[in-house]
Coordinates of C-alpha atoms and ligand atoms in Angstrom, one line a residue:
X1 CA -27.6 -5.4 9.7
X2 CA -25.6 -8.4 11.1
X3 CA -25.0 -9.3 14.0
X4 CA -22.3 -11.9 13.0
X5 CA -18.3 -10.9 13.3
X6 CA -17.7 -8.0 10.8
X7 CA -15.2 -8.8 7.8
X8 CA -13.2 -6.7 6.4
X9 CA -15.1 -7.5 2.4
X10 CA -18.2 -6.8 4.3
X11 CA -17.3 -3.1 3.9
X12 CA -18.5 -3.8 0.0
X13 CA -22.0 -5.5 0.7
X14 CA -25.1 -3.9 -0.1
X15 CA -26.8 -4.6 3.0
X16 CA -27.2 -1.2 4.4
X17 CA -25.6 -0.4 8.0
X18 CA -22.4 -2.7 9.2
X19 CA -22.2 -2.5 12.6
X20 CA -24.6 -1.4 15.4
X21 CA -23.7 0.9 18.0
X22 CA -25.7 -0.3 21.2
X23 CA -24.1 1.7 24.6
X24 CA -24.6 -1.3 26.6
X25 CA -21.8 -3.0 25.5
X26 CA -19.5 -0.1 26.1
X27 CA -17.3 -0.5 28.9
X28 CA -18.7 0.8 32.1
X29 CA -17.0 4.0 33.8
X30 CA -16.4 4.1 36.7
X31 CA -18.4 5.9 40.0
X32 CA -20.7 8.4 39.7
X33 CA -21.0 7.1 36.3
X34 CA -21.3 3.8 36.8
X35 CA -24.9 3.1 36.1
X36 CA -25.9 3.2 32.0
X37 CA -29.0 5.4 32.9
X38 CA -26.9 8.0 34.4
X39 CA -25.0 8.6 30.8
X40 CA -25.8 10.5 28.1
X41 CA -27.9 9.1 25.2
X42 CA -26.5 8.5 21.6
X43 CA -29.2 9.4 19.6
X44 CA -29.8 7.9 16.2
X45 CA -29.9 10.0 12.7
X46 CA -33.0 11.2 11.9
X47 CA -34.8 9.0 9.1
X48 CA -34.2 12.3 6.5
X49 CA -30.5 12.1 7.9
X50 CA -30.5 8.6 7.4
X51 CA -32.0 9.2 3.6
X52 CA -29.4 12.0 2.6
X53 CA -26.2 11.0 3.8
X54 CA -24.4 8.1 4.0
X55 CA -24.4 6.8 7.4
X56 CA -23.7 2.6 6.4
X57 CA -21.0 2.4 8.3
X58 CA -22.3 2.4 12.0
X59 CA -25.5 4.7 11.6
X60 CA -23.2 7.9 12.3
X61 CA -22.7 11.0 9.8
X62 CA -19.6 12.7 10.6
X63 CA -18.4 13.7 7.0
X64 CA -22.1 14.2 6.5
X65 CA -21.3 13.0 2.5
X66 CA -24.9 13.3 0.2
X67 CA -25.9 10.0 -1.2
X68 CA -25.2 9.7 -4.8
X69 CA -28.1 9.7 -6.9
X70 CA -27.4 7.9 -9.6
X71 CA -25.1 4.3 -10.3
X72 CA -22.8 7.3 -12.8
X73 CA -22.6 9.4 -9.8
X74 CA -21.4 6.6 -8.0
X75 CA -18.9 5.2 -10.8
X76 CA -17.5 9.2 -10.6
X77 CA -16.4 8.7 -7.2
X78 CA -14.9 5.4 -7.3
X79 CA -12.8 6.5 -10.4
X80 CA -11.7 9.8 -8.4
X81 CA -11.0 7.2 -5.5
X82 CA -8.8 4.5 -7.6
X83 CA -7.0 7.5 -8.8
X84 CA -6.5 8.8 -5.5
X85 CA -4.9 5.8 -3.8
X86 CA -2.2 5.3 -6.9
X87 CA -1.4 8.7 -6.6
X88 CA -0.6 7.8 -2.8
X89 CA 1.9 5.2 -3.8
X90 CA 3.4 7.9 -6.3
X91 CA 7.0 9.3 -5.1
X92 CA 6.0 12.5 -7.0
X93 CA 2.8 12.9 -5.3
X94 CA 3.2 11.9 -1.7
X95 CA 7.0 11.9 -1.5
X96 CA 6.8 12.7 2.2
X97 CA 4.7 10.1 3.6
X98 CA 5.2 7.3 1.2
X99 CA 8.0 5.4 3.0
X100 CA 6.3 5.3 6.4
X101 CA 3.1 4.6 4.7
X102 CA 4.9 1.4 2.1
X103 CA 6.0 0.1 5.4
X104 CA 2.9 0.2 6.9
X105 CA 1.1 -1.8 3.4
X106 CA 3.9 -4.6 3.5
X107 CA 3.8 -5.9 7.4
X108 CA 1.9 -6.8 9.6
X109 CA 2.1 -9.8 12.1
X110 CA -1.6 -9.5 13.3
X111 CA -0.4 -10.0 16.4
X112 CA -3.4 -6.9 17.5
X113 CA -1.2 -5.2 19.9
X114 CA -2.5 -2.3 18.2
X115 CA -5.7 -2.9 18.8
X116 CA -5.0 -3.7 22.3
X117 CA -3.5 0.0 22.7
X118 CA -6.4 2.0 20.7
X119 CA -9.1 3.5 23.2
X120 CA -12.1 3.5 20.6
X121 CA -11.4 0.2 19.9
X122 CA -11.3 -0.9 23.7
X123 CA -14.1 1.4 25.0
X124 CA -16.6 0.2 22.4
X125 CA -16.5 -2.7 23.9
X126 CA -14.5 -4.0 20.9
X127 CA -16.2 -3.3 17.7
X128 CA -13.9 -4.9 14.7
X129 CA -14.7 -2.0 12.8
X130 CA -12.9 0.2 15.3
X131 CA -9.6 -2.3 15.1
X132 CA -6.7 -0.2 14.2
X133 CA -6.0 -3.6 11.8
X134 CA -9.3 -3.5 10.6
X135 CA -9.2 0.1 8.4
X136 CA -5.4 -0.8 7.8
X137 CA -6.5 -4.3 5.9
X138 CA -9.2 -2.7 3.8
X139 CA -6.4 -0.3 2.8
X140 CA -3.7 -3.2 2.5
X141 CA -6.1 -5.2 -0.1
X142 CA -6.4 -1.9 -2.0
X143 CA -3.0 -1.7 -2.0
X144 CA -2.2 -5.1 -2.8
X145 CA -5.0 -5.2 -5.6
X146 CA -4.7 -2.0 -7.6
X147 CA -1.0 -0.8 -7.0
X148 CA 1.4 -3.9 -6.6
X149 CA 1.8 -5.4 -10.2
X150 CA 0.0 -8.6 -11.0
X151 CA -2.3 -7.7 -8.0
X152 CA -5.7 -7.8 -9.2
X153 CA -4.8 -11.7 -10.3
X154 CA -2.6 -12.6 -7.2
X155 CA -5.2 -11.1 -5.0
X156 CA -8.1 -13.4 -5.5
X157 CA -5.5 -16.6 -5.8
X158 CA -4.6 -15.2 -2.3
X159 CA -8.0 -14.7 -1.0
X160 CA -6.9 -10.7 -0.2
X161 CA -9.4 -9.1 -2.5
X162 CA -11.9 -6.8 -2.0
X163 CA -14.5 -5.3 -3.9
X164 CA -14.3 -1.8 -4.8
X165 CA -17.6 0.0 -4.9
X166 CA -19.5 3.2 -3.7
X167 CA -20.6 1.2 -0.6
X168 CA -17.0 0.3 0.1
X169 CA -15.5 4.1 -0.4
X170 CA -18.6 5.5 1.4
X171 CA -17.8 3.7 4.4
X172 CA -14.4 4.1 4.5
X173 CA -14.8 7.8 4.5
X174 CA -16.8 7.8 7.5
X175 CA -14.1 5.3 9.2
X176 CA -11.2 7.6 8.6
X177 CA -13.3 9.5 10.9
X178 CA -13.5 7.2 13.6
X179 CA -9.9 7.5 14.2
X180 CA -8.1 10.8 16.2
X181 CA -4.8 10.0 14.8
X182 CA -3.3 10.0 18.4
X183 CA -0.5 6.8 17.1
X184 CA -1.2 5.2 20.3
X185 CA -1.4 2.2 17.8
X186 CA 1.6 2.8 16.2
X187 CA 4.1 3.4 18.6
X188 CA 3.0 0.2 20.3
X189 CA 3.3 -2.4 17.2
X190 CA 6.4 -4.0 16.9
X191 CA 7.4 -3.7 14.0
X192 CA 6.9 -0.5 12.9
X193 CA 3.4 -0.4 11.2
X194 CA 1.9 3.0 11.2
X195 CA -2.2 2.4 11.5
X196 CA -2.7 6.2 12.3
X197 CA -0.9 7.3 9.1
X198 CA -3.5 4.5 7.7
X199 CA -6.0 7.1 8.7
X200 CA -4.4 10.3 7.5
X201 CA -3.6 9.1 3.9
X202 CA -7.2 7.8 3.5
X203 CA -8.3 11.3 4.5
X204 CA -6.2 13.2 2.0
X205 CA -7.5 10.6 -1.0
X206 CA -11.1 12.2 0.3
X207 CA -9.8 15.8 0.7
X208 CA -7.5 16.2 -2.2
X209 CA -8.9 13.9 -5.1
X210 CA -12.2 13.7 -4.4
X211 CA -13.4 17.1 -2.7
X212 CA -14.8 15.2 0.6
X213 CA -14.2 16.6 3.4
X214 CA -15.8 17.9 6.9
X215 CA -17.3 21.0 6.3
X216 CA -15.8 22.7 9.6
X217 CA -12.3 21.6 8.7
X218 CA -11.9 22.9 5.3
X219 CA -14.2 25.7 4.6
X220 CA -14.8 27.0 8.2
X221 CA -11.3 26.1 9.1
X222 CA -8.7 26.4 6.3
X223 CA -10.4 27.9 3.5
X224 CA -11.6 31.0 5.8
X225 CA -8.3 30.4 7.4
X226 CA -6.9 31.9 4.5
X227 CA -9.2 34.3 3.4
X228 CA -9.9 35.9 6.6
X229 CA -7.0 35.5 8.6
X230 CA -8.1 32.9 11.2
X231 CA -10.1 29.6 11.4
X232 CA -12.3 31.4 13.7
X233 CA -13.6 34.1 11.0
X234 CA -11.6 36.8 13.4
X235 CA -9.9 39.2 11.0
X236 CA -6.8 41.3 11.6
X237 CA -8.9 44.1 12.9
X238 CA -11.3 42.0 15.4
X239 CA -7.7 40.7 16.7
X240 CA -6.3 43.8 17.7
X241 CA -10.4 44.8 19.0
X242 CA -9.6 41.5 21.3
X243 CA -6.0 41.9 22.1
X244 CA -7.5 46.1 24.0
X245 CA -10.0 44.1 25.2
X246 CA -8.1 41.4 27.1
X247 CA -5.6 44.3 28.4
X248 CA -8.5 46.0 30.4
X249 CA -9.7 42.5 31.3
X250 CA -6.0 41.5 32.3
X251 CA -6.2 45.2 34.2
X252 CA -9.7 44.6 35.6
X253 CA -8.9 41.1 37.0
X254 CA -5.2 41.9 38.4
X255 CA -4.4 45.5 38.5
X256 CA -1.7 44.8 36.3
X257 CA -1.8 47.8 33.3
X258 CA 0.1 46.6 30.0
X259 CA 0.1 47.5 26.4
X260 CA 0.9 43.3 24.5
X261 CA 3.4 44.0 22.1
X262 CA 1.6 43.8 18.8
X263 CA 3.8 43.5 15.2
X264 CA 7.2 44.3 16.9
X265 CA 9.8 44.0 14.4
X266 CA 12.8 43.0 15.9
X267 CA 11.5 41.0 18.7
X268 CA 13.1 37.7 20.4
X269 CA 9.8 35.5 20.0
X270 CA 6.7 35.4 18.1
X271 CA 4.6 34.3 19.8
X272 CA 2.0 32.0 18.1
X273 CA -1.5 31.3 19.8
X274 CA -4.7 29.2 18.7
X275 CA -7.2 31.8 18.1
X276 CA -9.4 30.2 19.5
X277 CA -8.6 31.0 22.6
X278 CA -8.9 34.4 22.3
X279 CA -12.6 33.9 21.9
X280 CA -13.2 31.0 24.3
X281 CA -10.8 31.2 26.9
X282 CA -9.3 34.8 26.4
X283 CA -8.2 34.1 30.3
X284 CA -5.2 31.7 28.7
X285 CA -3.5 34.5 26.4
X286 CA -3.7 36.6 29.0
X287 CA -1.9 34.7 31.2
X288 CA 0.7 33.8 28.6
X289 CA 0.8 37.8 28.1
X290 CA 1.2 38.3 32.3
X291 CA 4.2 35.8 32.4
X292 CA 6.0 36.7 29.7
X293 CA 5.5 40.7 30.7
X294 CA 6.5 39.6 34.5
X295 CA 9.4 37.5 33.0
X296 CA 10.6 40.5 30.9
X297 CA 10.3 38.5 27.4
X298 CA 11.2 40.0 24.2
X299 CA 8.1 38.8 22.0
X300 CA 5.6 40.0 20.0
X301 CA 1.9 38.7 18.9
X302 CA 1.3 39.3 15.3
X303 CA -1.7 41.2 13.4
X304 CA -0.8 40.1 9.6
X305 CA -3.5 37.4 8.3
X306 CA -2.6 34.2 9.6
X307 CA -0.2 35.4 12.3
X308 CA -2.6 35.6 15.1
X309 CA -4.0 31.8 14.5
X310 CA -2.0 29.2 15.0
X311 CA -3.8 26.4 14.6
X312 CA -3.1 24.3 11.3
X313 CA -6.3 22.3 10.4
X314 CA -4.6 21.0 7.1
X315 CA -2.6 18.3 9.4
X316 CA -5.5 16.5 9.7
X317 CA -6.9 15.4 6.4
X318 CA -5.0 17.3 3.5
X319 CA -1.2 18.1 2.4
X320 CA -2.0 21.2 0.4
X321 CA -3.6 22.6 3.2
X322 CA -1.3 22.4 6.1
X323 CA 1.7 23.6 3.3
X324 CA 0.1 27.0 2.6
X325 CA -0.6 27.6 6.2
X326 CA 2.4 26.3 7.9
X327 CA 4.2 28.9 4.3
X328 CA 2.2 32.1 6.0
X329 CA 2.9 31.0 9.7
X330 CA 7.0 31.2 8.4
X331 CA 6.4 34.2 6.1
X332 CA 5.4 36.5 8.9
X333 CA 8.3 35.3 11.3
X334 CA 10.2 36.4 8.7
X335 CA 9.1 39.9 8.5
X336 CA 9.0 40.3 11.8
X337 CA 12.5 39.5 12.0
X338 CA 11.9 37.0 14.9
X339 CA 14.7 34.9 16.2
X340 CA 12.2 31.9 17.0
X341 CA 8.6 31.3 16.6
X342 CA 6.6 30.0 20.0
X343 CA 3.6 28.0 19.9
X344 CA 1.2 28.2 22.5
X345 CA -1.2 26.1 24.3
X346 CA -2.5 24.0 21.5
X347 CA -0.9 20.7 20.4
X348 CA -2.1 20.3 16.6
X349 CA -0.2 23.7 15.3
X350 CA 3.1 22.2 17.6
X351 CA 2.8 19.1 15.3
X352 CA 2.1 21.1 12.4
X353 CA 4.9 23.7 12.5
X354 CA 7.4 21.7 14.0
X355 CA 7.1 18.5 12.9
X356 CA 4.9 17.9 9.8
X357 CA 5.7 21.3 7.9
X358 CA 9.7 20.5 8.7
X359 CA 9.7 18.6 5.8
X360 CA 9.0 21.9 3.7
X361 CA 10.8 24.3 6.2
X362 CA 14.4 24.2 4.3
X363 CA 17.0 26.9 3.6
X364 CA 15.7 30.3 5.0
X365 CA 12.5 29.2 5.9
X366 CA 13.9 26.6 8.7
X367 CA 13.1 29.5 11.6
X368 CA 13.5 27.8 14.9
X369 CA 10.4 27.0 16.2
X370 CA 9.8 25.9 20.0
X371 CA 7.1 24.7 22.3
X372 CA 6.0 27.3 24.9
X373 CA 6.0 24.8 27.3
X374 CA 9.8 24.4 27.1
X375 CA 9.9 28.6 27.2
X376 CA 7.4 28.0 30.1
X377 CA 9.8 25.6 32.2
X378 CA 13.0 27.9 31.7
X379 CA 11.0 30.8 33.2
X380 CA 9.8 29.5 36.3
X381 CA 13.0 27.1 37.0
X382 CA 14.6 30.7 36.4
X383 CA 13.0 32.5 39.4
X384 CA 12.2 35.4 37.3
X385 CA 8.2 34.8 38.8
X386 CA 7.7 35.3 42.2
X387 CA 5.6 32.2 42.9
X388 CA 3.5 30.5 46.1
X389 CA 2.5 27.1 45.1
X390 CA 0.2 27.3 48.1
X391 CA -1.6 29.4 46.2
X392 CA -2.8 26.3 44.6
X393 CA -3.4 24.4 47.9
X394 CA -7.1 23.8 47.7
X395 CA -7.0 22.5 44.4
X396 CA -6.4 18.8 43.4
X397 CA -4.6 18.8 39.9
X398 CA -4.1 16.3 37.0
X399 CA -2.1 16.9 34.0
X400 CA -3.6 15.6 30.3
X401 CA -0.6 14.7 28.1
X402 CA -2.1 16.3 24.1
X403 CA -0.5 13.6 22.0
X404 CA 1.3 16.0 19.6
X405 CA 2.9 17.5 22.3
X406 CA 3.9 14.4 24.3
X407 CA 3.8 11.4 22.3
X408 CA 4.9 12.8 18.5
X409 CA 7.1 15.5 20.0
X410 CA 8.2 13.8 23.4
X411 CA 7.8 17.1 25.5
X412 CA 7.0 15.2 28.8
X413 CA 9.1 16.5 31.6
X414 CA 8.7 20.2 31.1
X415 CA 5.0 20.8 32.0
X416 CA 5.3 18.6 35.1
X417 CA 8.5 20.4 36.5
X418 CA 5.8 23.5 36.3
X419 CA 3.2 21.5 37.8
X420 CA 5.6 20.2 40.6
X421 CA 6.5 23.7 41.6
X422 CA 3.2 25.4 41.7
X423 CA 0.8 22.9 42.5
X424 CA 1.2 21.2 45.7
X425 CA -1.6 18.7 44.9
X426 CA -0.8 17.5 41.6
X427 CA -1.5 14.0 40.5
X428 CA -0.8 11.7 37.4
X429 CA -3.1 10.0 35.4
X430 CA -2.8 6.4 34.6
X431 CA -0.8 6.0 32.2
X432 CA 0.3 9.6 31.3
X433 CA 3.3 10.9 29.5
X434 CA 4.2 9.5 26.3
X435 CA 1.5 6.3 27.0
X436 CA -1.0 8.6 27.6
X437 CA -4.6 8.9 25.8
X438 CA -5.9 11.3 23.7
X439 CA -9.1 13.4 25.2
X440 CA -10.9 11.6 22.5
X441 CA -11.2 15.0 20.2
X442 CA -7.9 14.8 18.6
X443 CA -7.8 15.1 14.7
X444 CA -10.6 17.5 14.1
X445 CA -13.5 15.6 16.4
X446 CA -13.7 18.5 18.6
X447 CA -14.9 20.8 16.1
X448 CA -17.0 18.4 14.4
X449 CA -20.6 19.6 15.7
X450 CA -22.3 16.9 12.8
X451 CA -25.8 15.1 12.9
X452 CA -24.8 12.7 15.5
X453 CA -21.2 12.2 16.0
X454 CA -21.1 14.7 18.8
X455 CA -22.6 11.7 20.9
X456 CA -20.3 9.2 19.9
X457 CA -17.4 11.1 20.4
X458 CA -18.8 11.9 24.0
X459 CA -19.4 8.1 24.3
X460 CA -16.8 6.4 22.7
X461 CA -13.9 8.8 21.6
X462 CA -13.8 10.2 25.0
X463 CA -15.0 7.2 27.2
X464 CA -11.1 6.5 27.7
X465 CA -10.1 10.4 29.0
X466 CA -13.0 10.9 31.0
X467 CA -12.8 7.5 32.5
X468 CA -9.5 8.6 33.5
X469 CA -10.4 11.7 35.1
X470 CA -12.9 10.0 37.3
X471 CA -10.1 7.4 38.6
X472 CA -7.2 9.8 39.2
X473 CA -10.0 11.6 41.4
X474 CA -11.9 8.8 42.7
X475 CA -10.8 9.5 46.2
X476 CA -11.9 13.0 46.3
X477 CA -14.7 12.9 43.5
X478 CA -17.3 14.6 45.6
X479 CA -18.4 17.7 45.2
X480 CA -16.9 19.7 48.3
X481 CA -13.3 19.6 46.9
X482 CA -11.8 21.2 43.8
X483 CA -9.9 19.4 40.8
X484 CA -8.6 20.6 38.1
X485 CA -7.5 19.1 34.7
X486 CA -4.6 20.6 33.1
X487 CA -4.9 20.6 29.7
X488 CA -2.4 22.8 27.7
X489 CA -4.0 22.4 24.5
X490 CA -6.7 24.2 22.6
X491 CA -8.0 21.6 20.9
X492 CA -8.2 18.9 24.0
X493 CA -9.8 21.8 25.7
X494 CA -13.0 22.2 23.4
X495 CA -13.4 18.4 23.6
X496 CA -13.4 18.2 27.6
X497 CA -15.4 21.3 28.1
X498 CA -18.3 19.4 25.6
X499 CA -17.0 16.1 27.5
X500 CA -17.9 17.5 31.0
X501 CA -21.0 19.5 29.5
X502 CA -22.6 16.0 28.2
X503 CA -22.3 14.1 31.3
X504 CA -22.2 17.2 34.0
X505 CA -18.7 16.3 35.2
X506 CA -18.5 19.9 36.5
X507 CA -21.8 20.2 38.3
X508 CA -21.8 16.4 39.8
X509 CA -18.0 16.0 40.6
X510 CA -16.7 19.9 41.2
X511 CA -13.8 19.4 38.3
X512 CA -12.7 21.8 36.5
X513 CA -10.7 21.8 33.2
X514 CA -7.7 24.8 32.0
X515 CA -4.9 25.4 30.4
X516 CA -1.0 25.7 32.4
X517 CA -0.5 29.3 32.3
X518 CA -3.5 29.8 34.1
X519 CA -2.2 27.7 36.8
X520 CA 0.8 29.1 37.1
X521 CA -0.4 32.8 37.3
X522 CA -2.6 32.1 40.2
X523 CA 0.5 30.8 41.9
X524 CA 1.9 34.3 41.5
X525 CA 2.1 36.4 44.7
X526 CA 2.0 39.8 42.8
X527 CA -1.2 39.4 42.2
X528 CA -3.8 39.8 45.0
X529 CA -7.2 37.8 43.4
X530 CA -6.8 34.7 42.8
X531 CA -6.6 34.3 39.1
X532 CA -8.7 31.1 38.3
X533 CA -12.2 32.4 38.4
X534 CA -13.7 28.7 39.5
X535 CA -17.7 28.9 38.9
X536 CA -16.6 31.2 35.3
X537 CA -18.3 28.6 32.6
Ligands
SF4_601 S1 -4.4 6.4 15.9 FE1 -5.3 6.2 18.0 S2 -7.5 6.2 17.6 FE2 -6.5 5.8 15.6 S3 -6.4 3.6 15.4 FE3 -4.5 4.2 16.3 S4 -4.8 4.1 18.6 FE4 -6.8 4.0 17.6
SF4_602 S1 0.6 -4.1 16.3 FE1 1.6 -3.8 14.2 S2 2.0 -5.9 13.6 FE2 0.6 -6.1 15.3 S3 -1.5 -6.2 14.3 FE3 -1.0 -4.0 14.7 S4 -0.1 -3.2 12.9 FE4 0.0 -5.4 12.7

């Protein structure tokens, strides 16, 4: 291992692991985490880890790929790769990202405003692997090399080639994952250059042509997505199980009695949650179930496989994926006879149904499909909820911006017009809104329990949120007084409960993290308890 400036043809040597991770050169947080000892440890692969997968890149095992055993093996995979990449410069094959993604392979002024803008990059301390620039060049000499004509010739007159080899391809698949897609990179360079979609494209190569992906996105996420009805392994029965049981809870906790419309043809809205919520935090459908009862919405949850899971793992590192899901989310809109489909709290399926899978959504397929923050916003601004935001007195709030929502989609307002109305002590985060920064599990990281990358995304994935947190509170961080993050997203969620669970945010600092809906019910003056239980986890 070298301790010299990483190039980008070092990702060919034969030299074992590129880059070390060392925590002290992370950049410090801020009070009561100011002191390294008081952090987590990253601990290091095991040496059987170390001997099975390929870990080369920075001594971390996300995708957890098994080391070839033999130079054929090897040969295999970088064929499957070569053929890969020209099939992602093929209009045929990639005819929807192929323009964004040209664009990106053509320019670039180095001018590292990118880099400048990416968290992991900048919390690390500034490790080149983690440049934006740095996975994007690797990609531009493969691009320049194998797909532009003449390439393999004008590429070592030009001094842009690099060698292709196992090493190479092994540690690029590991730094696709180093990456949570968030495009704070992208919509900061100036001209245009995409280093995000860098990421993505890599991953589908991986995913689509050469069968490498992370276990817990493709079999325990879309695979049994489609087999069983729900990432989560919850089939259509367990759902409706969880739907009686929430009602009693919903009964138990604020003597509202209910039946949640269930498969009701004809119905205004269908309403789309992340499954995971039922099992995790089955207090944020039921508040979604408590408005839109109190509101008198027409809407319906769904029992048919797929319809009770919104979440759309395929976004994140294959094409094929997110099409059959984002076809079944449509399909049973359509029997239902909805007018619209509503996602809920999770920023991933918002992406994936409304922006991504528009490119296949055409004809009678293109059922409008909204945010349920937006639904959210009309409802209260309507007065159809009797509301107190003193309710909320005794707790600070901050508002987490999930980049698919705010950056990609540019729902920014809607959320804090809520916030402004029931929470007398909400705060922003700096920067927030469309600058914001992802809670560091974006793209699939917070469901990646691997080997060791748990501890990096604790470390340096979410270094930039948590960091954050800690500042907007600073002035209150003690203990004796409440805070709350507001995160309306699933997926964000999972991150900053494991977030808060690694460094004891909850126990040292008294903050709390939750979705919208549950902040807005415990504003609500028909109900007597108050409806954030605060010492539940
Ligand atoms: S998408 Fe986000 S994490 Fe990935 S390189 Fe860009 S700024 Fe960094
Ligand atoms: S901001 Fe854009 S132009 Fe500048 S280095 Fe990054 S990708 Fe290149």
């Amino acid at each position: 291992m070298s301790s010299k400036k990483v190039k980008v043809t070092d990702m060919s040597n034969n030299q074992g692991q590129l880059t070390e991770l060392n925590q002290a050169d992370f950049l410090p947080l801020p009070p009561p985490y100011d002191k390294l000892e008081l952090e987590p440890k990253m601990k290091p692969l095991t040496p059987d880890q170390r001997q099975r997968y390929e870990c080369d890149l920075d001594g971390i095992a996300a995708v957890m790929i098994p080391r070839p055993k033999t130079e054929e093996e090897k040969k295999v995979l970088v064929d499957k790769f070569l053929s890969g990449l020209t099939k992602l410069f093929n209009k045929e094959d990639n005819w929807t990202f192929i323009q964004a993604l040209l664009l990106t392979m053509e320019y670039c002024a180095k001018c590292q405003t990118c880099s400048t803008a990416c968290p992991i990059f900048e919390e690390s301390g500034g490790k080149e692997i983690y440049r934006p620039s740095y996975r994007a060049d690797v990609m531009r000499r493969l691009y320049k090399k194998y797909i532009k004509p003449g390439g393999k010739f004008f590429t070592k007159l030009t001094g842009d080639d690099i060698e292709v080899n196992w090493e190479m391809i092994a540690r690029l698949a590991e730094l696709t994952y180093r990456c949570t897609l968030c495009r704070r990179c992208a919509q900061t360079c100036p001209i245009g250059a995409d280093n995000g979609l860098v990421t993505h494209e890599l991953r589908k190569i991986f995913s689509q042509e050469m069968g490498i992906s992370v276990k817990q996105l493709h079999e325990v996420g879309s695979v049994q997505h489609i087999q069983k009805g729900s990432s989560t392994g919850m089939t259509p029965l367990a759902f409706k199980d969880n739907v009686e049981f929430m009602e009693d809870e919903v009964k138990e906790r604020t003597g509202m009695e209910f039946k949640w419309p269930i498969d009701k043809a004809g119905a205004d809205v269908l309403l789309l949650h992340n499954a995971g919520e039922f099992l995790a935090w089955p207090e944020n459908p039921e508040a979604f179930a408590i408005i839109l009862e109190a509101a008198g919405i027409s809407y319906t949850l769904s029992s048919d496989l797929l319809g009770y899971d919104g979440v759309n793992y395929g976004l994140w590192y294959d094409d094929v994926q997110l099409a059959r899901v984002a076809l079944k989310h449509i399909e049973t809109a359509k029997k239902l006879g909805v007018k619209k489909i509503v996602l809920g709290e999770c920023g991933h399926s918002h992406k994936a149904l409304t922006v991504i899978a528009d490119r296949i959504l055409t004809g009678d397929y293109n059922i409008p499909r909204e945010s349920s923050l937006t639904l959210l916003a009309d409802i209260v601004k309507s007065g159809r909820l009797k509301l107190d935001k003193s309710r909320n007195e005794d707790i600070y709030v901050t508002l987490h911006d999930p980049c698919n929502v705010v950056r990609l989609m540019g729902i920014v307002e809607p959320q804090r017009e809520i916030l402004r109305a029931i929470s007398p002590k909400f705060r922003e985060m700096t920067p927030h809104g469309v600058e914001n920064y992802c809670c560091g599990g974006g793209s699939g990281f917070a469901i990646m329990p691997n080997t060791n990358f748990p501890d990096w995304r604790h470390s340096v994935a979410g270094r930039k949120k948590l960091r954050q947190v800690l500042d907007v509170f600073q002035d209150v961080i003690g203990p004796e007084h409440k805070k709350y993050v507001c995160a309306p997203c699933s997926n964000c969620k999972g991150q900053i409960r494991e977030l808060f669970s690694a460094y004891g945010v909850f126990e040292r600092c008294n903050i709390l993290y939750g979705g919208l809906v549950e902040l807005i019910v415990n504003a609500m003056t028909d109900i007597e308890k108050p409806f954030l239980e605060w010492d539940w986890h």
